[in-house]
Short mmCIF file of C-alpha atoms and ligand atoms in Angstrom, two decimals:
data_model
loop_
_atom_site.label_atom_id
_atom_site.label_comp_id
_atom_site.label_asym_id
_atom_site.label_seq_id
_atom_site.Cartn_x
_atom_site.Cartn_y
_atom_site.Cartn_z
CA MET A 1 -11.74 7.34 7.99
CA HIS A 2 -10.31 4.42 5.88
CA LYS A 3 -7.43 2.72 7.31
CA ILE A 4 -4.76 1.10 4.43
CA THR A 5 -1.65 -0.10 4.59
CA LEU A 6 0.78 2.16 2.28
CA ILE A 7 4.34 0.53 1.00
CA PRO A 8 6.33 3.08 -0.34
CA GLY A 9 8.55 0.95 -1.97
CA ASP A 10 12.05 1.27 -4.00
CA GLY A 11 13.13 3.52 -6.68
CA ILE A 12 10.63 6.15 -7.62
CA GLY A 13 8.04 4.48 -5.22
CA PRO A 14 8.39 6.74 -2.69
CA GLU A 15 7.88 9.93 -5.22
CA ILE A 16 5.18 8.22 -6.82
CA THR A 17 3.18 7.13 -3.71
CA ASP A 18 3.62 10.98 -2.40
CA ALA A 19 2.08 12.06 -5.26
CA VAL A 20 -0.94 9.62 -5.17
CA LYS A 21 -1.28 10.38 -1.35
CA SER A 22 -1.52 14.16 -1.67
CA ILE A 23 -3.83 13.83 -4.92
CA ILE A 24 -6.10 11.55 -2.81
CA ALA A 25 -6.04 14.21 0.32
CA ALA A 26 -7.44 17.03 -2.09
CA SER A 27 -10.07 14.80 -3.27
CA GLY A 28 -11.28 14.96 0.28
CA VAL A 29 -11.18 11.28 1.35
CA ASP A 30 -10.03 10.73 4.84
CA VAL A 31 -7.53 7.94 4.78
CA LEU A 32 -4.83 6.68 7.87
CA TRP A 33 -2.26 5.94 5.80
CA ASP A 34 -0.63 2.90 7.23
CA VAL A 35 2.95 3.33 5.99
CA GLN A 36 5.09 0.21 6.15
CA GLU A 37 8.41 -0.02 4.88
CA VAL A 38 9.58 -3.03 2.57
CA GLY A 39 12.36 -3.84 0.55
CA GLN A 40 15.84 -1.89 0.47
CA LYS A 41 14.94 0.44 3.64
CA ALA A 42 13.11 -2.51 5.52
CA LEU A 43 16.12 -4.44 4.65
CA GLN A 44 18.24 -1.59 6.41
CA ILE A 45 16.07 -1.05 9.30
CA TYR A 46 14.63 -4.94 9.95
CA GLY A 47 17.33 -7.02 8.18
CA ASN A 48 14.37 -8.05 6.41
CA PRO A 49 13.06 -6.92 2.87
CA LEU A 50 9.76 -8.33 4.01
CA PRO A 51 9.19 -7.70 7.54
CA ASP A 52 6.76 -9.33 9.39
CA VAL A 53 4.98 -6.00 10.90
CA ALA A 54 4.25 -5.04 7.08
CA ILE A 55 2.53 -8.66 6.66
CA GLU A 56 0.56 -7.83 9.64
CA SER A 57 -0.45 -4.56 8.43
CA ILE A 58 -2.25 -5.69 5.72
CA LYS A 59 -3.54 -8.69 7.32
CA ALA A 60 -5.72 -5.97 9.87
CA ASN A 61 -5.94 -3.69 6.84
CA LYS A 62 -6.95 -5.78 4.36
CA ILE A 63 -6.05 -3.53 1.61
CA ALA A 64 -2.65 -1.97 0.62
CA LEU A 65 -1.36 0.70 -2.06
CA LYS A 66 1.98 -0.38 -3.01
CA GLY A 67 5.02 1.10 -4.58
CA PRO A 68 7.15 -1.00 -6.78
CA VAL A 69 9.82 -2.75 -5.04
CA THR A 70 13.23 -3.54 -6.97
CA THR A 71 14.28 -7.62 -7.31
CA GLN A 72 17.93 -8.37 -7.72
CA ILE A 73 18.37 -10.15 -10.98
CA GLY A 74 20.00 -14.02 -10.52
CA LYS A 75 20.92 -13.66 -7.14
CA GLY A 76 19.58 -12.41 -3.49
CA PHE A 77 16.24 -12.98 -2.10
CA LYS A 78 12.91 -13.92 -3.12
CA SER A 79 11.12 -11.16 -5.00
CA ILE A 80 8.58 -9.52 -2.61
CA ASN A 81 6.01 -8.80 -4.99
CA VAL A 82 5.88 -13.09 -5.74
CA THR A 83 6.23 -13.86 -2.09
CA LEU A 84 3.35 -11.08 -1.50
CA ARG A 85 1.07 -12.25 -3.72
CA GLN A 86 1.14 -15.98 -2.15
CA THR A 87 1.07 -14.90 1.37
CA PHE A 88 -2.27 -13.28 1.04
CA ASP A 89 -3.37 -15.77 -2.01
CA LEU A 90 -4.05 -12.85 -4.11
CA TYR A 91 -4.61 -14.84 -7.07
CA ALA A 92 -5.61 -12.52 -9.59
CA ASN A 93 -3.59 -9.72 -11.07
CA ILE A 94 -6.06 -7.25 -13.13
CA ARG A 95 -4.36 -4.74 -15.41
CA PRO A 96 -6.84 -2.56 -17.48
CA VAL A 97 -5.35 -0.94 -20.72
CA LYS A 98 -7.03 1.43 -22.23
CA SER A 99 -6.41 4.59 -24.95
CA LEU A 100 -5.84 7.57 -23.20
CA PRO A 101 -6.57 11.41 -24.51
CA GLY A 102 -3.71 13.05 -25.31
CA VAL A 103 -1.43 10.47 -25.19
CA LYS A 104 0.00 9.88 -28.76
CA THR A 105 0.43 5.86 -30.01
CA PRO A 106 -0.15 4.52 -33.36
CA PHE A 107 -3.65 3.32 -31.54
CA SER A 108 -6.83 4.91 -30.37
CA ASP A 109 -9.03 2.41 -29.34
CA VAL A 110 -7.27 -0.13 -27.11
CA ASP A 111 -9.79 -1.04 -24.19
CA MET A 112 -8.79 -4.37 -22.83
CA VAL A 113 -8.34 -6.13 -19.68
CA ILE A 114 -5.54 -8.52 -18.73
CA PHE A 115 -6.40 -11.53 -16.11
CA ARG A 116 -2.74 -12.97 -15.06
CA GLU A 117 -2.65 -15.95 -12.51
CA ASN A 118 -0.60 -14.65 -10.01
CA THR A 119 0.16 -16.98 -7.51
CA GLU A 120 1.86 -20.03 -9.66
CA ASP A 121 3.50 -21.27 -13.18
CA LEU A 122 7.34 -20.43 -13.46
CA TYR A 123 6.92 -18.02 -10.84
CA ALA A 124 6.34 -20.65 -7.83
CA GLY A 125 10.03 -20.17 -7.82
CA ILE A 126 11.19 -23.90 -7.79
CA GLU A 127 14.52 -24.12 -9.20
CA ASN A 128 16.69 -26.99 -8.79
CA VAL A 129 20.49 -26.73 -9.53
CA ILE A 130 20.97 -30.28 -10.88
CA ASN A 131 24.75 -29.90 -11.65
CA GLU A 132 27.08 -27.13 -12.33
CA ASP A 133 26.05 -27.00 -15.74
CA ARG A 134 22.28 -27.56 -14.97
CA VAL A 135 19.37 -26.20 -13.52
CA GLU A 136 15.52 -26.99 -14.11
CA ALA A 137 12.74 -25.13 -13.45
CA ILE A 138 9.23 -26.44 -12.47
CA LYS A 139 6.47 -24.95 -13.73
CA VAL A 140 3.13 -25.42 -11.53
CA ILE A 141 -0.41 -25.26 -12.75
CA THR A 142 -3.05 -26.27 -11.09
CA ARG A 143 -6.92 -26.96 -11.84
CA LYS A 144 -8.04 -24.70 -8.84
CA ALA A 145 -5.82 -21.59 -9.65
CA SER A 146 -6.67 -21.83 -13.59
CA ARG A 147 -10.33 -22.14 -12.17
CA ARG A 148 -10.97 -19.48 -10.25
CA ILE A 149 -8.95 -16.62 -12.87
CA ALA A 150 -11.05 -18.07 -15.42
CA GLU A 151 -14.00 -17.52 -13.00
CA LYS A 152 -13.08 -14.17 -12.08
CA ALA A 153 -12.40 -13.17 -15.97
CA PHE A 154 -15.37 -13.95 -16.91
CA GLU A 155 -17.62 -12.83 -13.98
CA TYR A 156 -16.00 -9.31 -14.56
CA ALA A 157 -16.87 -9.43 -18.54
CA ARG A 158 -20.11 -10.33 -17.48
CA GLN A 159 -19.99 -7.10 -14.37
CA ASN A 160 -18.89 -5.05 -16.89
CA ASN A 161 -20.69 -5.70 -20.30
CA ARG A 162 -17.71 -6.88 -22.03
CA LYS A 163 -18.21 -9.39 -24.89
CA LYS A 164 -15.29 -11.67 -25.26
CA VAL A 165 -12.63 -13.59 -23.05
CA THR A 166 -9.36 -14.87 -25.05
CA ALA A 167 -7.64 -17.47 -23.12
CA VAL A 168 -3.53 -17.07 -24.18
CA HIS A 169 -1.65 -20.13 -23.62
CA LYS A 170 1.09 -22.46 -25.12
CA ALA A 171 -0.71 -26.01 -25.13
CA ASN A 172 1.02 -26.74 -28.62
CA ILE A 173 4.09 -27.43 -26.75
CA MET A 174 3.09 -27.49 -23.00
CA LYS A 175 0.41 -30.01 -23.64
CA LYS A 176 -0.30 -30.88 -20.07
CA SER A 177 -0.02 -27.79 -18.30
CA ASP A 178 -1.18 -25.04 -20.20
CA GLY A 179 -3.83 -28.05 -21.31
CA LEU A 180 -4.79 -28.40 -18.13
CA PHE A 181 -5.26 -24.16 -17.86
CA LEU A 182 -7.31 -24.42 -21.01
CA GLU A 183 -9.61 -27.50 -19.62
CA GLU A 184 -10.51 -24.91 -16.94
CA THR A 185 -10.92 -21.88 -19.09
CA ARG A 186 -13.07 -24.10 -21.70
CA ARG A 187 -15.11 -25.22 -18.71
CA THR A 188 -15.93 -21.65 -17.50
CA ALA A 189 -16.47 -20.69 -21.01
CA ASP A 190 -19.15 -23.15 -20.89
CA LYS A 191 -20.68 -22.05 -18.12
CA TYR A 192 -20.90 -18.22 -19.39
CA SER A 193 -22.89 -18.74 -22.77
CA ASP A 194 -23.51 -15.09 -22.93
CA ILE A 195 -19.80 -14.08 -23.24
CA ALA A 196 -17.84 -14.57 -26.70
CA TYR A 197 -14.66 -17.08 -25.75
CA ASP A 198 -11.65 -17.81 -28.01
CA GLU A 199 -7.94 -19.36 -27.35
CA LEU A 200 -5.04 -18.03 -28.95
CA ILE A 201 -1.07 -18.71 -28.54
CA VAL A 202 1.11 -16.70 -26.73
CA ASP A 203 3.30 -15.69 -29.46
CA ASN A 204 0.60 -15.13 -32.18
CA THR A 205 -1.17 -13.07 -29.54
CA CYS A 206 2.10 -11.12 -29.44
CA MET A 207 2.09 -9.90 -33.04
CA LYS A 208 -1.99 -9.69 -33.23
CA LEU A 209 -1.78 -7.33 -29.95
CA VAL A 210 0.57 -5.18 -32.19
CA GLN A 211 -1.36 -5.12 -35.17
CA GLN A 212 -4.79 -5.04 -34.13
CA PRO A 213 -4.88 -4.42 -30.37
CA GLU A 214 -8.59 -3.13 -30.80
CA LYS A 215 -9.91 -6.52 -31.48
CA PHE A 216 -9.19 -7.57 -27.84
CA ASP A 217 -11.12 -7.11 -24.77
CA VAL A 218 -10.54 -9.59 -21.78
CA ILE A 219 -7.36 -11.82 -21.98
CA VAL A 220 -6.94 -14.38 -19.31
CA THR A 221 -3.46 -16.02 -19.08
CA GLU A 222 -0.73 -17.71 -16.73
CA ASN A 223 1.07 -15.62 -14.35
CA LEU A 224 4.35 -15.63 -16.92
CA TYR A 225 2.46 -15.18 -20.38
CA GLY A 226 0.85 -12.28 -18.40
CA ASP A 227 3.64 -10.55 -17.05
CA ILE A 228 4.97 -10.50 -20.06
CA ILE A 229 2.14 -9.22 -22.34
CA SER A 230 0.99 -6.86 -19.88
CA ASP A 231 4.33 -4.96 -21.01
CA LEU A 232 3.44 -5.17 -24.72
CA CYS A 233 0.37 -3.62 -23.92
CA ALA A 234 1.13 -1.16 -21.57
CA GLY A 235 3.28 -0.08 -24.80
CA LEU A 236 0.44 0.50 -26.75
CA VAL A 237 -1.32 2.90 -24.62
CA GLY A 238 1.81 5.00 -23.81
CA GLY A 239 4.01 3.02 -21.93
CA LEU A 240 4.48 1.86 -18.25
CA GLY A 241 3.48 5.32 -16.54
CA VAL A 242 -0.10 4.75 -17.65
CA VAL A 243 -1.32 1.34 -16.67
CA PRO A 244 -2.78 0.26 -13.05
CA GLY A 245 -3.08 -2.90 -11.75
CA MET A 246 -4.25 -4.76 -9.11
CA ASN A 247 -4.01 -7.79 -7.13
CA VAL A 248 -6.89 -9.43 -5.76
CA GLY A 249 -7.73 -12.97 -3.57
CA GLU A 250 -10.55 -13.38 -1.40
CA ASP A 251 -10.00 -11.43 1.64
CA TYR A 252 -6.84 -8.96 0.69
CA MET A 253 -6.25 -6.85 -2.12
CA ILE A 254 -2.87 -5.11 -3.27
CA PHE A 255 -3.21 -2.09 -5.64
CA GLU A 256 -0.08 -1.17 -7.78
CA ALA A 257 1.09 0.01 -10.81
CA VAL A 258 2.39 -2.47 -13.88
CA HIS A 259 5.92 -1.08 -13.98
CA GLY A 260 8.98 -1.20 -11.76
CA SER A 261 10.98 0.87 -9.36
CA ALA A 262 12.53 2.40 -12.38
CA PRO A 263 15.88 2.57 -11.21
CA ASP A 264 17.33 4.50 -14.17
CA ILE A 265 14.88 7.57 -12.85
CA ALA A 266 14.84 7.21 -9.53
CA GLY A 267 14.93 10.45 -7.24
CA LYS A 268 14.85 12.90 -10.28
CA ASN A 269 11.36 13.89 -9.92
CA ILE A 270 9.96 12.90 -13.11
CA ALA A 271 8.49 9.42 -12.78
CA ASN A 272 5.03 9.37 -13.87
CA PRO A 273 2.60 8.53 -10.68
CA LEU A 274 -0.15 8.53 -12.76
CA ALA A 275 0.22 4.85 -13.22
CA LEU A 276 -0.12 4.17 -9.23
CA LEU A 277 -2.62 7.13 -9.30
CA MET A 278 -5.33 4.74 -11.67
CA SER A 279 -4.50 2.41 -9.66
CA SER A 280 -5.50 4.32 -6.41
CA VAL A 281 -8.62 5.25 -8.12
CA GLU A 282 -9.60 1.19 -8.91
CA MET A 283 -8.72 1.16 -4.86
CA LEU A 284 -11.16 4.23 -3.81
CA LYS A 285 -14.36 2.38 -5.78
CA VAL A 286 -13.66 -0.72 -4.01
CA ILE A 287 -13.98 1.40 -0.64
CA GLY A 288 -16.66 3.28 -1.77
CA GLU A 289 -15.42 6.68 -2.42
CA THR A 290 -17.00 6.46 -6.08
CA ARG A 291 -17.31 10.12 -5.85
CA ALA A 292 -13.48 10.89 -5.25
CA ALA A 293 -12.59 7.93 -7.75
CA ASN A 294 -14.46 9.68 -10.23
CA SER A 295 -13.10 13.12 -9.78
CA ILE A 296 -9.36 11.71 -9.59
CA GLN A 297 -10.36 9.79 -13.31
CA THR A 298 -11.67 13.11 -14.40
CA ALA A 299 -8.82 15.36 -13.53
CA ILE A 300 -6.13 12.52 -15.17
CA TYR A 301 -8.18 13.06 -18.14
CA LYS A 302 -8.03 16.47 -18.44
CA LEU A 303 -4.62 16.90 -17.26
CA LEU A 304 -3.98 14.29 -20.71
CA GLU A 305 -6.10 16.15 -22.94
CA ASP A 306 -4.69 19.43 -21.67
CA GLY A 307 -1.08 17.99 -22.15
CA LYS A 308 0.90 20.83 -20.62
CA HIS A 309 1.58 19.19 -17.41
CA LEU A 310 3.00 15.73 -18.71
CA THR A 311 6.28 13.86 -17.29
CA PRO A 312 9.04 12.87 -20.40
CA ASP A 313 7.78 9.16 -20.87
CA LEU A 314 4.75 11.12 -22.12
CA GLY A 315 6.66 13.46 -24.70
CA GLY A 316 6.31 16.32 -21.94
CA SER A 317 8.73 18.36 -19.46
CA ALA A 318 6.73 18.37 -16.26
CA THR A 319 8.42 17.41 -13.19
CA THR A 320 6.40 14.74 -10.89
CA SER A 321 5.75 17.74 -8.18
CA GLU A 322 4.32 19.55 -11.28
CA MET A 323 2.33 16.63 -12.78
CA THR A 324 0.98 16.38 -9.19
CA GLN A 325 0.22 20.19 -8.43
CA GLU A 326 -1.72 20.27 -11.29
CA LEU A 327 -3.73 16.95 -10.44
CA CYS A 328 -4.71 18.33 -6.99
CA ARG A 329 -5.44 21.64 -8.13
CA LEU A 330 -8.17 19.78 -10.49
CA VAL A 331 -9.27 17.55 -8.32
CA ALA A 332 -9.87 20.22 -5.77
CA ASN A 333 -11.60 22.44 -8.01
P1 NAI B 1 10.31 -0.71 -14.66
O1 NAI B 1 9.39 -1.01 -14.70
O2 NAI B 1 10.66 -0.31 -13.50
O3 NAI B 1 10.87 0.04 -15.98
C1 NAI B 1 10.79 -0.25 -17.33
C2 NAI B 1 11.30 0.84 -17.92
O4 NAI B 1 10.15 2.14 -18.01
C3 NAI B 1 12.39 2.28 -17.12
O5 NAI B 1 12.74 2.66 -18.27
C4 NAI B 1 11.88 3.15 -16.56
O6 NAI B 1 12.39 4.22 -16.73
C5 NAI B 1 10.43 3.17 -17.05
N1 NAI B 1 9.18 3.37 -16.35
C6 NAI B 1 8.57 2.66 -15.63
N2 NAI B 1 7.81 3.21 -15.14
C7 NAI B 1 7.71 4.51 -14.90
C8 NAI B 1 7.36 6.03 -14.45
N3 NAI B 1 6.09 5.76 -13.43
N4 NAI B 1 6.90 7.04 -15.08
C9 NAI B 1 8.11 6.97 -16.05
N5 NAI B 1 8.70 5.82 -16.48
C10 NAI B 1 8.82 4.48 -16.10
O7 NAI B 1 11.03 -2.35 -14.79
P2 NAI B 1 12.50 -2.85 -14.76
O8 NAI B 1 13.49 -1.81 -15.05
O9 NAI B 1 12.83 -3.91 -15.74
O10 NAI B 1 12.81 -2.84 -13.44
C11 NAI B 1 13.46 -2.05 -12.46
C12 NAI B 1 13.22 -3.51 -10.96
O11 NAI B 1 11.69 -2.85 -10.74
C13 NAI B 1 13.24 -4.47 -11.31
O12 NAI B 1 14.12 -4.77 -9.84
C14 NAI B 1 12.42 -5.00 -10.75
O13 NAI B 1 12.65 -6.55 -10.57
C15 NAI B 1 11.46 -4.41 -10.08
N6 NAI B 1 9.96 -4.87 -10.55
C16 NAI B 1 9.01 -4.20 -9.60
C17 NAI B 1 7.66 -4.77 -9.55
C18 NAI B 1 6.66 -4.24 -8.82
O14 NAI B 1 7.08 -3.79 -7.84
N7 NAI B 1 5.11 -4.73 -8.68
C19 NAI B 1 7.37 -4.61 -11.21
C20 NAI B 1 8.20 -4.82 -11.96
C21 NAI B 1 9.23 -4.82 -11.83
MG1 MG B 2 6.03 -7.40 -14.84
#
């Protein structure tokens, strides 16, 4: 029996976490879900969008599966996602982006993994209102955080038979901060002579990603660039409904999709649960449930190839429940 914190979250979160729970149940893995409200519902119940009970639950279980949480634009409380990543020092945000069978896109052979630094950069949240007409936001880059994300990316490349790591930056403009980041990626590259290494400026990266995405292998980058290029890369393989993610530190892990709470489709039973399901496949591997992970992975590929139970974002007309039922059937078989 595995005890895992489950955060349903906001918007489409409850729909997709329910879907994933039932598919994992169909795979036969015994999980005791420690359900914790975070976000709007927690705000109503506890008067705090990130209550201590949720933090304590993750501390105790060390592992969480998380639905998206809404963050208001330009007002309201500090992002819960950012707070969680900082609280548990989840310094690596790892996002595999891979072409999928049956999903029509201009590319068929995208296969890359983005390593996004997850604790600092402009996400440090240091914004100073100097006066009514001037606000200054501070970008924080440290040697330590740059080094550990670089090491994580190179180590992953070595373990997973990847050939190349590309550091994405803007050190031509931010010479000192992005310069420091590059110092550490270069130093790490020197230690991994079996892995090729190159560097690319972020804007040029965006152009190359949409022209020749198959040329990319492992990308290592800072927090903000990583956030933006992750959504771009999701667009290369079928959208945000099919890109998983994990937030990893030394002691804790939070698995979640790249996408947000999708308020435009929330409550309509049409959200695609695959991105969160793919994140949960990674989670099952980490907790040693390799067989279930493989069987869910196989079910996802069968479902996509078959093409009959796809949600609207993938060009189909199935509901979340219909897609989930089909996945449960495939997993149980
Ligand atoms: P979003 O990712 O929620 O949605 C972008 C577009 O993709 C929308 O059209 C949405 O319908 C679609 N989409 C996203 N996930 C989908 C899925 N599983 N199936 C089908 N379609 C899907 O991004 P948006 O609208 O910028 O953000 C909404 C809220 O989510 C914001 O409050 C934002 O702060 C929050 N957010 C939370 C994240 C997290 O909890 N990790 C990550 C990103 C955003
Ligand atoms: Mg994002």
